[in-house]
Coordinates of C-alpha atoms and ligand atoms in Angstrom, one line a residue:
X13 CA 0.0 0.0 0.0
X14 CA 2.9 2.5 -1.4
X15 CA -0.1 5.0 -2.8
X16 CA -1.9 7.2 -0.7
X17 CA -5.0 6.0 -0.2
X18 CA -7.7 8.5 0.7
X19 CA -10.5 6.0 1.2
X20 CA -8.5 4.9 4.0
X21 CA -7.8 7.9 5.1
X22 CA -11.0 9.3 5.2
X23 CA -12.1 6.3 7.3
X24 CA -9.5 6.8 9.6
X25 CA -10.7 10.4 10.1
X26 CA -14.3 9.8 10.9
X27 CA -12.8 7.6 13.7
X28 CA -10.4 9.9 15.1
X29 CA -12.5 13.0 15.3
X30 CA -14.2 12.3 18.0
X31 CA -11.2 13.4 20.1
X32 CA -12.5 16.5 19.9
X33 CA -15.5 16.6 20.4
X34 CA -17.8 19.9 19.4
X35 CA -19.4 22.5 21.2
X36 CA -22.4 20.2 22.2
X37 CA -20.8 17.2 23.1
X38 CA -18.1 19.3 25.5
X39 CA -21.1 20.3 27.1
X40 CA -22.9 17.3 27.7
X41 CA -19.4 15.9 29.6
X42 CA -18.8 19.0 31.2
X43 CA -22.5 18.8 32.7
X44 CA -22.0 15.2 34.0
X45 CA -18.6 16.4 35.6
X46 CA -20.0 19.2 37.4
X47 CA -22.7 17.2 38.4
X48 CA -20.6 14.6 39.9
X49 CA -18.1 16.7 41.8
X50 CA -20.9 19.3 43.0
X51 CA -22.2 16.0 44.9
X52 CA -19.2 14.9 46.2
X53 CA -18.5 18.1 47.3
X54 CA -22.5 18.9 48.9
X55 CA -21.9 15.6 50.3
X56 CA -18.1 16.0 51.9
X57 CA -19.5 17.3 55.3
X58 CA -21.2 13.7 55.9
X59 CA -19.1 11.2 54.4
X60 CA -17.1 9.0 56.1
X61 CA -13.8 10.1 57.0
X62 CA -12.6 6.0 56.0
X63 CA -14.6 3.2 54.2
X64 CA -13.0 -0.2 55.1
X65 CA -11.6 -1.2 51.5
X66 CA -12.5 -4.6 49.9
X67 CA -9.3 -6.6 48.7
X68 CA -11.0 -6.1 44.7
X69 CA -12.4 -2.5 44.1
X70 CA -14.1 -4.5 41.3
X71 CA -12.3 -1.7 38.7
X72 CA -11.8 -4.6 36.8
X73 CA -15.6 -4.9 36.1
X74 CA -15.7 -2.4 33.3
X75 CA -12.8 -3.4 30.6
X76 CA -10.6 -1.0 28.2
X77 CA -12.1 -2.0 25.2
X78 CA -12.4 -1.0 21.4
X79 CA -15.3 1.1 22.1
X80 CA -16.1 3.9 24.2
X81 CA -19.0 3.8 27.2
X82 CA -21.0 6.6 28.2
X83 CA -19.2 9.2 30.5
X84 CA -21.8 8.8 32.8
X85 CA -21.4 4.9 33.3
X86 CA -17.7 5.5 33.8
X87 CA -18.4 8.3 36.5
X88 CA -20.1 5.6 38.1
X89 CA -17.6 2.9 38.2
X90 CA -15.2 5.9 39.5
X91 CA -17.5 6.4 42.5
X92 CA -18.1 3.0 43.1
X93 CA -14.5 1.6 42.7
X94 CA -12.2 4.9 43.6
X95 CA -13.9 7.4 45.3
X96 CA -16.3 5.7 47.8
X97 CA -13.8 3.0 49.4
X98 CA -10.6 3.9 51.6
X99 CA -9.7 7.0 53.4
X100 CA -11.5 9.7 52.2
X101 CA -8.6 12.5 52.3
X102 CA -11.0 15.6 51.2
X103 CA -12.8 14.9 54.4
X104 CA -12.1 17.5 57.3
X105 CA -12.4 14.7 59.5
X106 CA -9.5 13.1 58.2
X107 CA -6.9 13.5 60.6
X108 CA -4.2 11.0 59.9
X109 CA -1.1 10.9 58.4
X110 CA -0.3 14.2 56.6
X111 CA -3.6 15.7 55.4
X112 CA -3.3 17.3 52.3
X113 CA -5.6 19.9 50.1
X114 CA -7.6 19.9 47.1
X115 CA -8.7 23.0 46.8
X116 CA -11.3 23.9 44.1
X117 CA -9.8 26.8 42.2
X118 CA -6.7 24.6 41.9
X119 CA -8.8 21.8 40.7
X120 CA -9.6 24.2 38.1
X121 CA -6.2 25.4 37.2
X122 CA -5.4 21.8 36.6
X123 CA -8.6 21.6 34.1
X124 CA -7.6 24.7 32.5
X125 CA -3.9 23.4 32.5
X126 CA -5.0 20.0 30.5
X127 CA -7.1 22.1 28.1
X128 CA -4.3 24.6 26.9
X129 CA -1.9 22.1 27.6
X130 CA 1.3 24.8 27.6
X131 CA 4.8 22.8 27.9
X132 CA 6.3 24.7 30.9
X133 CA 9.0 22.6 30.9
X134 CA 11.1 25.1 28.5
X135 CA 11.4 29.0 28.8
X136 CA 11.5 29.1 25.0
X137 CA 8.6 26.8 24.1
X138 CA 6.4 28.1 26.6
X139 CA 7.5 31.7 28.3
X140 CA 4.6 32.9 30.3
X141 CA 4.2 29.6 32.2
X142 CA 7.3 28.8 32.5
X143 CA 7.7 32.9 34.1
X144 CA 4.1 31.5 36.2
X145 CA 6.3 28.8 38.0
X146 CA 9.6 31.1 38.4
X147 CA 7.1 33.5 39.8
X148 CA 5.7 31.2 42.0
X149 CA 9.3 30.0 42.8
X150 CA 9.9 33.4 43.9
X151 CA 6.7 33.9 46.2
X152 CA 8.2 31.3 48.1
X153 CA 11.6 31.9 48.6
X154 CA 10.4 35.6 49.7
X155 CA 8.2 34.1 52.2
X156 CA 10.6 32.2 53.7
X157 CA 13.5 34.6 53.0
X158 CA 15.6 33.3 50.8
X159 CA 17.7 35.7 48.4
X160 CA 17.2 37.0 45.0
X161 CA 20.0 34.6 43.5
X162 CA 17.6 31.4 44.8
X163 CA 16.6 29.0 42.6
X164 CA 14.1 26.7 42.8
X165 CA 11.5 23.6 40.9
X166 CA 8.1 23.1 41.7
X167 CA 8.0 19.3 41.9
X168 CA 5.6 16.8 41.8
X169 CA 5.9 16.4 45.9
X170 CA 8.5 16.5 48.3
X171 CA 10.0 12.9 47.8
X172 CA 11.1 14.2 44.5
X173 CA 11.8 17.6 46.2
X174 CA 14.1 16.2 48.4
X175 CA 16.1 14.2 45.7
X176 CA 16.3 17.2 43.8
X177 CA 18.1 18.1 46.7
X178 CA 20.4 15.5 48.0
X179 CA 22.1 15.6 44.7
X180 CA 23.0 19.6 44.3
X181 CA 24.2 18.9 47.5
X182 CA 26.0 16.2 45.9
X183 CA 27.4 17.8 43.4
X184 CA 28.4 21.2 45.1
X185 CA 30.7 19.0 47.2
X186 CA 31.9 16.7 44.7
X187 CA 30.8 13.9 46.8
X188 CA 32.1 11.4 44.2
X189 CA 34.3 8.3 44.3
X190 CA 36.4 7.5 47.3
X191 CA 34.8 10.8 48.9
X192 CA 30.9 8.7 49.3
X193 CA 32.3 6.5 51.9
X194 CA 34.2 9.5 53.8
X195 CA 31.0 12.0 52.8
X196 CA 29.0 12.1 57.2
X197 CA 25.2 13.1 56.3
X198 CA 23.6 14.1 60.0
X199 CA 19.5 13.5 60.3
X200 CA 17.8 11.9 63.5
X201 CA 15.3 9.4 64.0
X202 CA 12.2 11.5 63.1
X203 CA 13.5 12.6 59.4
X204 CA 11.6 11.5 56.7
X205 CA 12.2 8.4 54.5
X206 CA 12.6 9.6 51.5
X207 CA 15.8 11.1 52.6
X208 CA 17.7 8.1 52.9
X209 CA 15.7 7.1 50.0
X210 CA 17.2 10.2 47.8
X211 CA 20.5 9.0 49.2
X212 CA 20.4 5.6 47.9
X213 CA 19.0 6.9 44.3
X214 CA 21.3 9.5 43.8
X215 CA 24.5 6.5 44.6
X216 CA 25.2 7.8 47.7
X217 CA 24.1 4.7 49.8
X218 CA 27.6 3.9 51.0
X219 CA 27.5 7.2 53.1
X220 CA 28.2 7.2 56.4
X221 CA 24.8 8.2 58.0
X222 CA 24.3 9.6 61.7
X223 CA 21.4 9.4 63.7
X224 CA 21.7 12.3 66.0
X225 CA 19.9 11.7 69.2
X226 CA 16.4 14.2 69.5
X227 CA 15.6 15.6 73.0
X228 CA 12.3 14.5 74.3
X229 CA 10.2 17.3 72.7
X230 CA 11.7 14.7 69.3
X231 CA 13.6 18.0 67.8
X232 CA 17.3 17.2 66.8
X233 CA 20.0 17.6 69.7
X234 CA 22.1 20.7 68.7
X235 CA 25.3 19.7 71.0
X236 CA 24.7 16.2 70.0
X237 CA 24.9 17.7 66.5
X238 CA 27.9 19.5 67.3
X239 CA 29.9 16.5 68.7
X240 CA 29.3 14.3 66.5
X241 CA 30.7 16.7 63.5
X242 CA 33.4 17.6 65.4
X243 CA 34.2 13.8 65.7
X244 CA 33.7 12.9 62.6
X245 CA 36.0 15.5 61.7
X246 CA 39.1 14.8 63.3
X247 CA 38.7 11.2 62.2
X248 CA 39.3 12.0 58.7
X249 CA 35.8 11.7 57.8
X250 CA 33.8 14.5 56.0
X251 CA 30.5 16.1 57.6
X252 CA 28.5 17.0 54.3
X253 CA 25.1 17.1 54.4
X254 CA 22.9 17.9 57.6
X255 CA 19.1 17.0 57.1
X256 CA 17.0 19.0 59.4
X257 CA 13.2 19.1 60.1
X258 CA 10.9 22.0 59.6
X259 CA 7.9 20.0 61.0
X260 CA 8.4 16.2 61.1
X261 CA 6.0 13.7 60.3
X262 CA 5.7 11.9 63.0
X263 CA 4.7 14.4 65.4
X264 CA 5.5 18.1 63.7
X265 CA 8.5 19.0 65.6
X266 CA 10.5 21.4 64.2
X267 CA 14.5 21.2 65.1
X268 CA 16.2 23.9 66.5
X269 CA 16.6 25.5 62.7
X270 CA 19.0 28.6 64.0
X271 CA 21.6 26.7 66.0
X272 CA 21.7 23.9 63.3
X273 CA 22.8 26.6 60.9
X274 CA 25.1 27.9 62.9
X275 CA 27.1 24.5 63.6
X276 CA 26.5 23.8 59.8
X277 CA 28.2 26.9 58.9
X278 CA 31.2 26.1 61.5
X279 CA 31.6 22.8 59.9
X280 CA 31.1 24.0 56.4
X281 CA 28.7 21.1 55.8
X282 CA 25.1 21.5 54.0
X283 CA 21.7 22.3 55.6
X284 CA 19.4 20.8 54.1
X285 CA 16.1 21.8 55.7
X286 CA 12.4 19.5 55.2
X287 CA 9.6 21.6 55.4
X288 CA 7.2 19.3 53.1
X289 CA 4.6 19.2 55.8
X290 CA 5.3 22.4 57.8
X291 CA 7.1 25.2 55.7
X292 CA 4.3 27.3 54.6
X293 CA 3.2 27.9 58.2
X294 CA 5.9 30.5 57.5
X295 CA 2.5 32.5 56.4
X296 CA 1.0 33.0 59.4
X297 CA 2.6 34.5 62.7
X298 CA 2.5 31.5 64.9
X299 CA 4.0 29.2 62.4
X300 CA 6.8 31.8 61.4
X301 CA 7.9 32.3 65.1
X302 CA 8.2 28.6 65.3
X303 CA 10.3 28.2 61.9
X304 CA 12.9 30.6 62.4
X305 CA 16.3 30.1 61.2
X306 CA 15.0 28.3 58.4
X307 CA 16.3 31.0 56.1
X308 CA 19.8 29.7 57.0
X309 CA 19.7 26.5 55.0
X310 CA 21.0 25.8 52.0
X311 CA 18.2 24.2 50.5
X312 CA 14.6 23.8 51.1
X313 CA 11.9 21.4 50.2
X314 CA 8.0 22.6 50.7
X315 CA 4.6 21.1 50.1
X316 CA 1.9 22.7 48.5
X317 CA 0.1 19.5 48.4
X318 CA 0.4 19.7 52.5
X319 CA 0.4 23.2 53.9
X320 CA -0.7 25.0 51.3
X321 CA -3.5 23.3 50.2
X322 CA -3.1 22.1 46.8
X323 CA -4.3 18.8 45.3
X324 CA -1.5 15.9 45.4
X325 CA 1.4 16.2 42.6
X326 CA 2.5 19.6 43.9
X327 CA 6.2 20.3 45.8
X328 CA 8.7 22.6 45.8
X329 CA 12.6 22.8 46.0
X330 CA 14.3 26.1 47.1
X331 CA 18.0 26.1 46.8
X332 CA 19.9 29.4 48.1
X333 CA 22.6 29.2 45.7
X334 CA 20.4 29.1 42.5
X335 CA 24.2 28.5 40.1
X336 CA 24.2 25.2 42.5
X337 CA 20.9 23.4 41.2
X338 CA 21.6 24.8 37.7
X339 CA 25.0 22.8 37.9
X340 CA 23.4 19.9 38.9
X341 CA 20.6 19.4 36.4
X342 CA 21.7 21.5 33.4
X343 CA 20.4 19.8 30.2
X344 CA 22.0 19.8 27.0
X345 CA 20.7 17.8 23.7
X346 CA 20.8 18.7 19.9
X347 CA 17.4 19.1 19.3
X348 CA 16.9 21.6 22.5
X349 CA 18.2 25.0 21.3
X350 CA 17.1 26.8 24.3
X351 CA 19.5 28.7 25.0
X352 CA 20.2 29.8 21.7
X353 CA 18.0 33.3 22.2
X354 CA 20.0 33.8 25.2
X355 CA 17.0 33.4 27.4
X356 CA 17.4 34.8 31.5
X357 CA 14.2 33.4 32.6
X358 CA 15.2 29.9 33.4
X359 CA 13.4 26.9 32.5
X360 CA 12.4 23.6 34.9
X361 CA 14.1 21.5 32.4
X362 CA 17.5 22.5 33.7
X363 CA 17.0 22.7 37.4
X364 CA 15.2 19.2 37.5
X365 CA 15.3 16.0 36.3
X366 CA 11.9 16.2 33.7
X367 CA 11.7 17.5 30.5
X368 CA 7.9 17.5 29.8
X369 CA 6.2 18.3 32.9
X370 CA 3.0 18.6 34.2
X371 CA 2.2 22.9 34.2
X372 CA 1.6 22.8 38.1
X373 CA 2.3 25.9 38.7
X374 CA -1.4 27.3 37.6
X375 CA -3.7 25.4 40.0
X376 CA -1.1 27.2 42.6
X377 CA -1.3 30.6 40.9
X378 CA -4.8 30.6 39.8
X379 CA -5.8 29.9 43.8
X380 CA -3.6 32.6 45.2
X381 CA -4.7 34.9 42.6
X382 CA -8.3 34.1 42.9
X383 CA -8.4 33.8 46.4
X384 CA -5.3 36.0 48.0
X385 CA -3.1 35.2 50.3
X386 CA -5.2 35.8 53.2
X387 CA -7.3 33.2 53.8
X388 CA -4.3 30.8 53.6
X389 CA -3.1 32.6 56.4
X390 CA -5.9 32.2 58.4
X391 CA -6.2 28.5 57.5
X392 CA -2.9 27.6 58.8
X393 CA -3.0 30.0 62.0
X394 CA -6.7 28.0 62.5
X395 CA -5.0 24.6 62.3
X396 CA -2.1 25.8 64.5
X397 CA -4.9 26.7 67.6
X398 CA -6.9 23.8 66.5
X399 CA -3.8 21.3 67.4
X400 CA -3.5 23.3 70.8
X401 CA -6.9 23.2 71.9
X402 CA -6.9 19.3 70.9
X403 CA -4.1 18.7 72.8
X404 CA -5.0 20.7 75.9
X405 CA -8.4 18.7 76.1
X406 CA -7.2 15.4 75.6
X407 CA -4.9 15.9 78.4
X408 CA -8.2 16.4 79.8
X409 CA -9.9 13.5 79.4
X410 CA -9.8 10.6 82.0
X411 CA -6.6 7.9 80.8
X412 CA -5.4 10.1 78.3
X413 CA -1.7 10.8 78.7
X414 CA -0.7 13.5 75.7
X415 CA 2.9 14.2 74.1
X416 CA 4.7 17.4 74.1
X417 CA 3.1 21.0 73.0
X418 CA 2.3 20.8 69.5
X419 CA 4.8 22.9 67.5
X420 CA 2.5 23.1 64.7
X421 CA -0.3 21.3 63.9
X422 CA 0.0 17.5 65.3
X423 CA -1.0 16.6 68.9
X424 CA 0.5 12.8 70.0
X425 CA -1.5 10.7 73.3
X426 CA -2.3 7.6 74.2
X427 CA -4.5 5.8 76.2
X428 CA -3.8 4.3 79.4
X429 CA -6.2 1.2 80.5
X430 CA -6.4 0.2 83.4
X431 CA -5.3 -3.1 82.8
X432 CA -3.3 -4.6 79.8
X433 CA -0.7 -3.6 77.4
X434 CA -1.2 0.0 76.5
X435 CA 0.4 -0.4 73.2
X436 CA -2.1 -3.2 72.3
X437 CA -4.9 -1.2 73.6
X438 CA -4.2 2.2 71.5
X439 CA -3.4 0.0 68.3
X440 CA -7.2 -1.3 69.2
X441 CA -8.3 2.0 70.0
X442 CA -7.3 3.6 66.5
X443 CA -8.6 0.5 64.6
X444 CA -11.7 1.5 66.3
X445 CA -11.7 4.8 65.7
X446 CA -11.4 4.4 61.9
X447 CA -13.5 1.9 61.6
X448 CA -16.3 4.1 62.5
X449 CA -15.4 6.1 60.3
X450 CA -16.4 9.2 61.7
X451 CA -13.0 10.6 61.9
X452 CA -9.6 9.3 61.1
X453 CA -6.6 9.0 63.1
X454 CA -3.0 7.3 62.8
X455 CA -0.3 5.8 65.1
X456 CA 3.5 6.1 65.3
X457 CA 6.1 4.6 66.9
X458 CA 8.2 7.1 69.4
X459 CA 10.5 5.6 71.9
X460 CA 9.5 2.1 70.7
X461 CA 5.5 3.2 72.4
X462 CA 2.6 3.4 70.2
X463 CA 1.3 6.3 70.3
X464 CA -1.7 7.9 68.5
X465 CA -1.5 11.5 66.3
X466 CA -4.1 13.7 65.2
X467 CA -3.1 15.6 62.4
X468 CA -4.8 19.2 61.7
X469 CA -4.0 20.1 58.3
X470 CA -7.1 20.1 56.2
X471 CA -8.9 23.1 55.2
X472 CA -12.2 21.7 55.9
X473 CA -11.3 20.8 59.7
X474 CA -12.4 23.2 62.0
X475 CA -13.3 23.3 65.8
X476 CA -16.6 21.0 65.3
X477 CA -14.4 18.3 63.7
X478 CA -12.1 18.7 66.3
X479 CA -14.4 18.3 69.2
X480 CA -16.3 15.7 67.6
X481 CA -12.7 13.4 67.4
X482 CA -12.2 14.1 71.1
X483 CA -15.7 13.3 71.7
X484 CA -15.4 9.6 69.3
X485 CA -11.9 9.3 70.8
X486 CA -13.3 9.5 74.7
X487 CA -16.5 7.5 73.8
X488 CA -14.1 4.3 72.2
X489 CA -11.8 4.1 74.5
X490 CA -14.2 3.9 77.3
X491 CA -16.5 1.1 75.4
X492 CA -13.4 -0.8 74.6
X493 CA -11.9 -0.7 78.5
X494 CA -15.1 -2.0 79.3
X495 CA -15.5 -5.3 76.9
Ligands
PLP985 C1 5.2 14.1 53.2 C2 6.6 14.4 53.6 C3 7.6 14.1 52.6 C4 7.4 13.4 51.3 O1 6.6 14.2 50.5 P1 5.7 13.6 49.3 O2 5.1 14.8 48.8 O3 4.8 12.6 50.0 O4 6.6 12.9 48.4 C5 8.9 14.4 53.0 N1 9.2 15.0 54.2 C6 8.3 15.2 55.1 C7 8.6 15.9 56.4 C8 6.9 14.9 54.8 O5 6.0 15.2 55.7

């Protein structure tokens, strides 16, 4: 078939028009859409926080197949297989883990995103959004004081954030060779997994890694810190990287960000500071208070999909020395002329590891524009008194033992029976709890004790959810102590 054969190709067309569909058709989907997120939205107050999750979602039921269905059965097979089983993370009475956003005007940044679908991976394809994300870029660093020469990468969280990370590091200091097994990195107990896991990617698994003891408020141990650098010196080892928390996990301690700086600058090591779950209460006065000295890192990770909001895919990586993270991800390749126009702005491609990207920078812009910064503000100060007045009540509340003062926005407790192994107990307890489903809790591990966390980070909790979890928590805890 060496001719061109327009029978064929007309075929072929009929077919392949109908991905795009006209005016009438677009509004036919949009309409079901709507109609389907305005329910789950209407419905989000009542919901459970947690469905307990069959071992098939039955997804499986409705086949990929030649043919198309109607939008409206596949809505249907989304609610029924996705969106009504598991942990319902849009819920303000979802208080486990790390709660994260999905606001609305970002939900329709990302529609208007897919639509227009601008590469903002390149500054040349693509100027005004790739401008959109440097501008974004910028926002942050100001808020959190970082200079005019910063650079930074909005990411798709802060796993990648953090890799993005570890390996300017890397490459400022030539940690190469002979010099990974002599290379010290410094982080404690509470730091993040996907720290050791950016080691390990970036071939830097045969560090020498120090687990520098936390005091009992679980912040890092500045004169452990100190010590152990100092040591690790004079033994002919090199301290490089220093992985501090702004807001752990676990429980939302932040380590003492100032004098960590100041020991990293003595030693000439790397700060690396995590703020995925707590740096933008930067924003609001409480939260900035709290965070100070974070200015002093070197580098920066941040989480719009945490504290600022934003539906999952969204980080950020701040590094102070912008040069630094352009050295490490630089991109060159025939068929890329960027640079060709001698473009300033610069472009994700060579400050990250993608190339095509997702444009995630407008579901952030279009809800700060839309909204202002103010009520973002407010959210976080909110969450900030919400974790206080938690923790002050469970204290409260007969066999409840609590952890330390929350530093942001997670409280730690546990239960004390009166009888039994409390660790069983509390594991029991939150089991409980979720399976309710009124609200949702987690558990950690601190000290080898379990020990439960509520976690005040959504933008839908608010003092009714709160009280209503210390009500459920009280209520279980006191039905299971007397089975
Ligand atoms: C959530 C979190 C991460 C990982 O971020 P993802 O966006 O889930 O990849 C890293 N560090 C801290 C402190 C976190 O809370």
């Amino acid at each position: 078939m060496r001719s061109c054969n327009l029978a064929y190709l007309q075929e072929m067309a009929k077919l392949s028009r109908s991905l795009h569909p006209k005016a009438a058709e677009r509004k036919r989907l949009l309409n079901q859409v709507m109609a389907y997120a305005n329910q789950f939205l209407e419905e989000i107050e009542t919901a459970p926080a947690y469905v307990p999750t069959p071992n098939d979602p039955g997804l499986d039921d409705l086949k990929i197949r030649e043919t198309g269905i109607d939008i409206a059965e596949a809505i249907l097979q989304l609610n029924k297989s996705v969106d009504s089983i598991g942990i319902n993370l849009c819920s303000g009475h979802y208080l486990g883990y790390v709660p994260s956003g999905g606001l609305f005007h970002a939900a329709l940044g990302d529609f208007l995103a897919a639509i227009t679908n601008r590469f903002a991976g390149l500054h040349t394809v693509s100027p005004g959004a790739v401008k959109m994300e440097n501008m974004l870029l910028k926002w942050m660093a100001d808020i959190v004081g970082y200079p005019e020469f910063a650079r930074g990468n909005l990411t798709s969280g802060g796993s990648m954030a953090n890799l993005i990370s570890v390996v300017t590091a890397r490459d400022a200091f030539e940690v190469v060779g002979k010099e990974i097994g002599r290379a010290v990195v410094y982080i404690t107990d509470q730091t993040h997994h996907s720290v050791a896991k950016a080691l390990r990617i970036a071939g830097l698994g045969r560090c020498v890694v120090r687990k520098i003891p936390v005091d009992p408020a679980c912040r890092m141990d500045p004169s452990a810190l100190d010590k152990a650098l100092a040591a690790d010196g004079s033994a002919g080892k090199r301290p490089w990287l220093i992985v501090a928390s702004a807001g752990t996990t676990n429980t939302g301690a932040v380590d003492p960000l100032g004098e960590i700086a100041e020991i990293a600058e003595r030693y000439g090591a790397w700060l690396h500071v995590d703020g995925a779950y707590g740096g933008f209460f930067v924003l609001c006065p409480e939260g900035h208070q709290v965070l100070r000295g974070m200015h002093l890192s070197d580098s920066l990770v941040l989480d719009p999909h945490k504290s600022l909001f934003m539906p999952y895919g969204t980080g950020a990586v701040l590094v102070k020395d912008g040069p630094k993270l352009y050295r490490a991800f630089k991109a060159e390749a025939d068929y890329l002329q960027s640079d060709l126009d001698g473009a300033e702005e610069p472009s994700p491609a060579d400050l990250s590891p993608e190339l095509s990207k997702h444009f995630r920078g407008l579901r952030i812009w279009l809800s700060l524009m839309v909204l202002g910064i103010a009520p973002f503000r407010a959210a976080l100060s909110e969450k900030i008194h919400l974790a206080r007045y938690f923790h002050q009540k469970i204290k409260h509340r007969k066999g409840f033992e609590v952890g330390p003062y929350p530093d942001l926005s997670i409280a730690t407790y546990r239960y004390i029976p009166k009888w039994g192994d409390a660790d069983a107990f509390n594991h029991r307890l939150m089991r409980a709890v979720q399976n309710e489903g009124k609200i949702y809790i987690s558990s950690t591990l601190i000290k080898g004790k379990v020990v439960l966390r509520t976690a005040i980070l959504s933008f839908r909790t608010h003092l009714d959810e709160v009280k209503q979890a210390l009500d459920v928590l009280a209520k279980t805890a006191k039905r299971l102590e007397e089975e």
